[in-house]
mmCIF file of C-alpha atoms in Angstrom:
data_model
loop_
_atom_site.group_PDB
_atom_site.id
_atom_site.type_symbol
_atom_site.label_atom_id
_atom_site.label_comp_id
_atom_site.label_asym_id
_atom_site.label_seq_id
_atom_site.Cartn_x
_atom_site.Cartn_y
_atom_site.Cartn_z
ATOM 1 C CA MET B 164 91.991 17.348 126.887
ATOM 2 C CA LEU B 165 89.458 18.475 124.306
ATOM 3 C CA VAL B 166 90.849 18.906 120.790
ATOM 4 C CA ARG B 167 89.006 21.281 118.444
ATOM 5 C CA PRO B 168 88.949 20.505 114.747
ATOM 6 C CA LEU B 169 91.404 22.570 112.739
ATOM 7 C CA PHE B 170 88.738 23.907 110.380
ATOM 8 C CA VAL B 171 87.264 26.050 113.209
ATOM 9 C CA TYR B 172 90.327 28.373 113.472
ATOM 10 C CA PRO B 173 89.995 30.139 110.104
ATOM 11 C CA PHE B 174 86.425 31.090 111.044
ATOM 12 C CA LEU B 175 87.640 32.574 114.343
ATOM 13 C CA ILE B 176 90.400 34.541 112.620
ATOM 14 C CA VAL B 177 87.986 36.087 110.100
ATOM 15 C CA ALA B 178 85.533 36.959 112.853
ATOM 16 C CA GLY B 179 88.291 38.603 114.874
ATOM 17 C CA LEU B 180 89.344 40.727 111.920
ATOM 18 C CA ALA B 181 85.765 41.817 111.366
ATOM 19 C CA THR B 182 85.478 42.814 115.029
ATOM 20 C CA MET B 183 88.698 44.823 114.821
ATOM 21 C CA SER B 184 87.499 46.636 111.714
ATOM 22 C CA MET B 185 84.282 47.638 113.465
ATOM 23 C CA ASP B 186 86.283 49.173 116.351
ATOM 24 C CA MET B 187 88.532 51.298 114.097
ATOM 25 C CA PRO B 188 87.269 54.879 113.458
ATOM 26 C CA ASP B 189 86.762 56.014 109.865
ATOM 27 C CA ASN B 190 89.153 58.934 110.344
ATOM 28 C CA PRO B 191 91.841 58.056 112.873
ATOM 29 C CA PRO B 192 93.262 61.083 114.746
ATOM 30 C CA VAL B 193 96.440 62.603 113.345
ATOM 31 C CA PRO B 194 99.151 63.004 115.986
ATOM 32 C CA GLU B 195 100.015 66.630 116.769
ATOM 33 C CA GLN B 196 103.195 67.808 115.048
ATOM 34 C CA ARG B 197 105.854 69.447 117.155
ATOM 35 C CA PRO B 198 108.219 72.109 115.781
ATOM 36 C CA ASP B 199 111.034 69.570 115.596
ATOM 37 C CA ASP B 200 108.753 67.255 113.606
ATOM 38 C CA LEU B 201 108.059 70.054 111.157
ATOM 39 C CA ALA B 202 111.758 70.753 110.846
ATOM 40 C CA THR B 203 112.387 67.100 110.082
ATOM 41 C CA GLU B 204 109.685 67.183 107.433
ATOM 42 C CA ALA B 205 111.197 70.277 105.864
ATOM 43 C CA GLN B 206 114.604 68.589 105.745
ATOM 44 C CA SER B 207 113.176 65.474 104.169
ATOM 45 C CA GLU B 208 111.282 67.512 101.571
ATOM 46 C CA ALA B 209 114.443 69.400 100.740
ATOM 47 C CA ALA B 210 116.197 66.093 100.136
ATOM 48 C CA GLU B 211 113.567 64.960 97.619
ATOM 49 C CA PRO B 212 114.336 65.412 93.925
ATOM 50 C CA ALA B 213 113.153 68.654 92.358
ATOM 51 C CA ALA B 214 109.783 68.616 90.649
ATOM 52 C CA THR B 215 109.799 68.351 86.890
ATOM 53 C CA ALA B 216 107.782 70.391 84.459
ATOM 54 C CA THR B 217 105.255 67.538 84.206
ATOM 55 C CA ASP B 218 104.470 67.503 87.919
ATOM 56 C CA GLU B 219 100.898 68.533 88.662
ATOM 57 C CA GLU B 220 101.646 69.752 92.168
ATOM 58 C CA VAL B 221 102.445 73.473 92.540
ATOM 59 C CA THR B 222 105.814 73.977 94.213
ATOM 60 C CA GLU B 223 106.847 77.160 95.992
ATOM 61 C CA GLN B 224 109.205 79.295 93.951
ATOM 62 C CA ALA B 225 112.090 81.242 95.425
ATOM 63 C CA ALA B 226 111.546 85.012 95.457
ATOM 64 C CA PRO B 227 113.169 86.609 92.408
ATOM 65 C CA GLU B 228 116.200 88.804 93.021
ATOM 66 C CA ASP B 229 114.780 91.443 90.674
ATOM 67 C CA PRO B 230 110.995 91.461 91.228
ATOM 68 C CA ALA B 231 108.615 93.720 89.353
ATOM 69 C CA PRO B 232 107.531 96.744 91.431
ATOM 70 C CA PRO B 233 104.147 96.293 93.159
ATOM 71 C CA MET B 234 101.269 97.801 91.213
ATOM 72 C CA GLU B 235 98.670 99.733 93.200
ATOM 73 C CA GLU B 236 95.049 98.772 92.540
ATOM 74 C CA ALA B 237 93.560 101.018 89.860
ATOM 75 C CA GLY B 238 90.590 102.157 91.957
ATOM 76 C CA GLU B 239 92.790 103.029 94.929
ATOM 77 C CA PHE B 240 95.142 104.998 92.689
ATOM 78 C CA ALA B 241 92.213 106.897 91.122
ATOM 79 C CA ARG B 242 90.849 107.860 94.549
ATOM 80 C CA CYS B 243 94.287 109.017 95.642
ATOM 81 C CA THR B 244 94.891 111.200 92.599
ATOM 82 C CA ALA B 245 91.385 112.678 92.954
ATOM 83 C CA ALA B 246 92.242 113.677 96.532
ATOM 84 C CA LEU B 247 95.479 115.286 95.315
ATOM 85 C CA THR B 248 93.572 117.321 92.738
ATOM 86 C CA ALA B 249 91.105 118.512 95.385
ATOM 87 C CA LEU B 250 94.019 119.789 97.495
ATOM 88 C CA GLY B 251 95.542 121.662 94.574
ATOM 89 C CA VAL B 252 98.527 119.326 94.166
ATOM 90 C CA GLU B 253 100.054 119.545 90.713
ATOM 91 C CA TYR B 254 101.441 116.271 89.378
ATOM 92 C CA GLU B 255 102.084 114.168 86.295
ATOM 93 C CA VAL B 256 101.475 110.409 86.112
ATOM 94 C CA LEU B 257 104.626 108.658 84.890
ATOM 95 C CA GLU B 258 105.364 105.267 83.373
ATOM 96 C CA THR B 259 106.226 102.390 85.712
ATOM 97 C CA ILE B 260 109.748 102.620 87.133
ATOM 98 C CA ASP B 261 111.435 99.204 87.225
ATOM 99 C CA ASP B 262 115.053 99.647 88.235
ATOM 100 C CA PRO B 263 117.498 96.863 89.210
ATOM 101 C CA GLY B 264 116.873 94.796 92.316
ATOM 102 C CA GLN B 265 113.916 95.835 94.449
ATOM 103 C CA CYS B 266 113.930 99.437 93.215
ATOM 104 C CA GLY B 267 110.885 100.737 91.413
ATOM 105 C CA VAL B 268 107.390 102.232 91.597
ATOM 106 C CA GLY B 269 104.369 100.652 89.932
ATOM 107 C CA ARG B 270 102.375 103.881 89.470
ATOM 108 C CA PRO B 271 104.740 106.829 90.073
ATOM 109 C CA ILE B 272 103.798 110.492 89.878
ATOM 110 C CA LYS B 273 105.980 113.564 89.471
ATOM 111 C CA VAL B 274 104.900 116.298 91.877
ATOM 112 C CA THR B 275 105.612 119.903 90.952
ATOM 113 C CA ARG B 276 103.260 121.555 93.472
ATOM 114 C CA ALA B 277 102.950 120.055 96.955
ATOM 115 C CA LEU B 278 99.769 121.972 97.756
ATOM 116 C CA GLU B 279 97.709 124.711 96.142
ATOM 117 C CA GLY B 280 100.045 127.665 95.702
ATOM 118 C CA VAL B 281 102.997 125.767 97.184
ATOM 119 C CA PRO B 282 105.614 124.561 94.674
ATOM 120 C CA LEU B 283 107.805 121.557 95.475
ATOM 121 C CA GLU B 284 111.385 122.473 94.573
ATOM 122 C CA PRO B 285 112.762 120.649 92.780
ATOM 123 C CA ALA B 286 109.916 118.509 91.454
ATOM 124 C CA GLY B 287 109.913 115.039 93.018
ATOM 125 C CA THR B 288 108.920 111.524 91.925
ATOM 126 C CA MET B 289 107.015 109.401 94.441
ATOM 127 C CA ARG B 290 103.957 107.234 95.007
ATOM 128 C CA CYS B 291 100.577 108.932 95.158
ATOM 129 C CA LYS B 292 100.206 107.833 98.782
ATOM 130 C CA THR B 293 103.403 109.685 99.700
ATOM 131 C CA ALA B 294 102.276 112.847 97.923
ATOM 132 C CA LEU B 295 98.860 112.728 99.602
ATOM 133 C CA SER B 296 100.397 112.291 103.065
ATOM 134 C CA LEU B 297 102.636 115.290 102.363
ATOM 135 C CA ALA B 298 99.739 117.475 101.177
ATOM 136 C CA ASN B 299 97.510 116.557 104.124
ATOM 137 C CA TRP B 300 100.300 117.277 106.617
ATOM 138 C CA LEU B 301 101.119 120.645 105.043
ATOM 139 C CA SER B 302 97.495 121.771 104.888
ATOM 140 C CA SER B 303 96.326 120.425 108.263
ATOM 141 C CA TYR B 304 99.280 121.274 110.529
ATOM 142 C CA VAL B 305 102.196 123.084 108.914
ATOM 143 C CA GLY B 306 100.102 125.962 107.538
ATOM 144 C CA PRO B 307 97.995 126.596 110.690
ATOM 145 C CA SER B 308 101.047 126.245 112.978
ATOM 146 C CA ALA B 309 102.928 128.836 110.922
ATOM 147 C CA GLU B 310 100.124 131.361 111.452
ATOM 148 C CA ILE B 311 100.309 130.812 115.209
ATOM 149 C CA ALA B 312 104.108 131.018 115.312
ATOM 150 C CA PHE B 313 104.754 133.820 112.811
ATOM 151 C CA GLY B 314 101.539 135.826 112.686
ATOM 152 C CA ALA B 315 98.066 135.703 111.198
ATOM 153 C CA GLY B 316 98.043 135.568 107.422
ATOM 154 C CA THR B 317 101.413 133.800 107.190
ATOM 155 C CA LYS B 318 101.213 131.305 104.335
ATOM 156 C CA LEU B 319 103.467 128.481 103.230
ATOM 157 C CA THR B 320 104.904 129.435 99.844
ATOM 158 C CA GLU B 321 107.520 126.763 99.066
ATOM 159 C CA VAL B 322 108.661 123.303 100.119
ATOM 160 C CA ARG B 323 112.228 122.449 99.179
ATOM 161 C CA GLN B 324 112.985 118.738 99.103
ATOM 162 C CA ALA B 325 116.353 116.990 99.352
ATOM 163 C CA SER B 326 115.344 113.592 97.970
ATOM 164 C CA THR B 327 112.333 111.675 96.665
ATOM 165 C CA TYR B 328 112.638 108.540 94.492
ATOM 166 C CA VAL B 329 116.181 107.211 94.174
ATOM 167 C CA CYS B 330 117.410 103.624 93.849
ATOM 168 C CA ARG B 331 119.677 103.098 96.871
ATOM 169 C CA ASN B 332 120.017 101.397 100.252
ATOM 170 C CA ARG B 333 119.220 103.086 103.552
ATOM 171 C CA ASN B 334 121.548 105.968 104.352
ATOM 172 C CA SER B 335 123.212 105.324 100.947
ATOM 173 C CA ARG B 336 125.137 102.368 102.375
ATOM 174 C CA SER B 337 126.692 99.767 100.063
ATOM 175 C CA ASP B 338 124.868 96.983 101.922
ATOM 176 C CA GLY B 339 121.884 96.531 104.204
ATOM 177 C CA LYS B 340 118.174 97.100 103.675
ATOM 178 C CA ILE B 341 116.789 98.972 100.708
ATOM 179 C CA SER B 342 115.687 102.564 101.321
ATOM 180 C CA GLU B 343 112.036 103.583 101.213
ATOM 181 C CA HIS B 344 113.181 106.202 98.706
ATOM 182 C CA ALA B 345 113.791 103.298 96.300
ATOM 183 C CA LYS B 346 110.074 102.406 96.482
ATOM 184 C CA GLY B 347 108.681 105.923 96.099
ATOM 185 C CA ASN B 348 107.582 105.895 99.741
ATOM 186 C CA ALA B 349 109.781 108.717 101.052
ATOM 187 C CA VAL B 350 110.457 112.440 100.793
ATOM 188 C CA ASP B 351 113.161 114.438 102.557
ATOM 189 C CA ILE B 352 112.310 118.036 103.476
ATOM 190 C CA ARG B 353 115.202 120.511 103.255
ATOM 191 C CA SER B 354 113.373 123.763 104.092
ATOM 192 C CA LEU B 355 110.028 125.534 104.314
ATOM 193 C CA THR B 356 109.488 129.099 103.108
ATOM 194 C CA PHE B 357 106.652 131.426 104.118
ATOM 195 C CA SER B 358 104.932 134.538 102.802
ATOM 196 C CA ASN B 359 106.683 136.781 105.357
ATOM 197 C CA GLY B 360 109.978 135.946 103.638
ATOM 198 C CA LYS B 361 111.117 133.565 106.371
ATOM 199 C CA THR B 362 112.785 130.298 105.346
ATOM 200 C CA ILE B 363 113.202 127.595 107.981
ATOM 201 C CA ASP B 364 116.050 125.215 107.194
ATOM 202 C CA MET B 365 115.649 121.756 108.675
ATOM 203 C CA VAL B 366 118.525 121.727 111.168
ATOM 204 C CA PRO B 367 118.587 120.413 114.764
ATOM 205 C CA ARG B 368 116.442 122.644 117.012
ATOM 206 C CA LYS B 369 115.819 120.424 120.025
ATOM 207 C CA GLU B 370 117.085 123.097 122.433
ATOM 208 C CA ASP B 371 115.882 126.106 120.416
ATOM 209 C CA GLY B 372 113.498 128.087 122.641
ATOM 210 C CA SER B 373 112.351 130.478 119.909
ATOM 211 C CA PHE B 374 109.091 130.380 117.952
ATOM 212 C CA THR B 375 111.087 128.901 115.065
ATOM 213 C CA GLY B 376 112.260 126.026 117.252
ATOM 214 C CA ALA B 377 108.773 125.481 118.646
ATOM 215 C CA PHE B 378 107.295 125.520 115.147
ATOM 216 C CA GLN B 379 109.772 122.980 113.783
ATOM 217 C CA ARG B 380 109.262 120.597 116.708
ATOM 218 C CA THR B 381 105.488 120.919 116.273
ATOM 219 C CA ALA B 382 105.813 120.201 112.552
ATOM 220 C CA SER B 383 107.926 117.108 113.244
ATOM 221 C CA ALA B 384 105.507 115.764 115.847
ATOM 222 C CA SER B 385 102.425 116.337 113.676
ATOM 223 C CA ALA B 386 104.087 114.621 110.699
ATOM 224 C CA CYS B 387 103.836 111.344 112.602
ATOM 225 C CA LEU B 388 100.045 111.476 112.174
ATOM 226 C CA PHE B 389 100.494 111.179 108.398
ATOM 227 C CA PHE B 390 103.788 109.309 107.943
ATOM 228 C CA SER B 391 104.831 106.020 109.530
ATOM 229 C CA THR B 392 108.472 107.149 109.798
ATOM 230 C CA VAL B 393 109.620 110.631 110.830
ATOM 231 C CA LEU B 394 113.313 111.325 111.362
ATOM 232 C CA SER B 395 113.725 114.913 112.513
ATOM 233 C CA PRO B 396 116.917 116.934 111.992
ATOM 234 C CA GLY B 397 119.438 115.772 114.569
ATOM 235 C CA SER B 398 117.779 112.387 115.120
ATOM 236 C CA ASP B 399 120.971 110.642 113.968
ATOM 237 C CA ALA B 400 124.252 111.344 112.188
ATOM 238 C CA THR B 401 122.764 111.079 108.684
ATOM 239 C CA HIS B 402 119.820 113.412 109.356
ATOM 240 C CA GLN B 403 121.384 116.729 110.287
ATOM 241 C CA ASP B 404 120.113 118.950 107.470
ATOM 242 C CA HIS B 405 116.723 117.521 106.515
ATOM 243 C CA MET B 406 113.602 115.792 107.806
ATOM 244 C CA HIS B 407 112.926 112.270 106.498
ATOM 245 C CA LEU B 408 109.286 111.234 106.000
ATOM 246 C CA ASP B 409 108.044 107.898 104.639
ATOM 247 C CA VAL B 410 104.899 105.758 104.434
ATOM 248 C CA ILE B 411 106.353 102.279 104.977
ATOM 249 C CA GLU B 412 103.672 99.842 106.141
ATOM 250 C CA ARG B 413 104.382 98.142 109.467
ATOM 251 C CA SER B 414 102.324 95.627 111.396
ATOM 252 C CA ARG B 415 99.515 97.063 113.550
ATOM 253 C CA GLY B 416 100.104 100.544 112.128
ATOM 254 C CA TYR B 417 103.291 101.038 114.181
ATOM 255 C CA ARG B 418 105.016 104.387 113.753
ATOM 256 C CA TYR B 419 108.663 105.303 114.288
ATOM 257 C CA CYS B 420 109.124 108.997 115.071
ATOM 258 C CA ARG B 421 112.260 110.666 116.394
#
């Protein structure tokens, strides 16, 4: 049997390590993480001690229970108010409303005239976007539909509202999601009055076969082109004497109209 000198083995070991290092890629592939792996990571991160003020890494902060109301971009707000002025809307820019919890409006306005020659009674506080949606709906559909239903020359002369900005939950419940009224996104319409002296109260008219019923159903349907939520009178137990309109933003522009 041939016996190799012991001093040869260190040379072979070094050479083998060099060969192995040449075969290893510079950036070895990272194994794909499965959802359960991510969950495990999240649990382990939660178990780590909280970062101190001297840590350089930025850690995610929990959402505050009483956040400041979102502030609309100045240019967007200026374009919106310019459009209101062109439509004859009368309004006053107010100071930021920052009520408890999530209630508040960054750039609220107080609307006294919903459209040229059409007072909003009583005056209502809302976002400019809400006021512009209201004015466009009234001018584009409500006015022309009234002339068809009640005779040429019939003009809208008053919009009576039941609620605009108010800090509360949906349907005034003690719990649940916050109302869009609490963000300045909503307006409730109580009645519409016209130049022929006719006032249409917003009550359920699903089975009303008169011109009044047809007009109200047309108004409700057309509102969905301007508002992302439309709850017509009779749509549920809490909407029997008014029409709820709001401009909540949903994914893909989804609209909820009843």
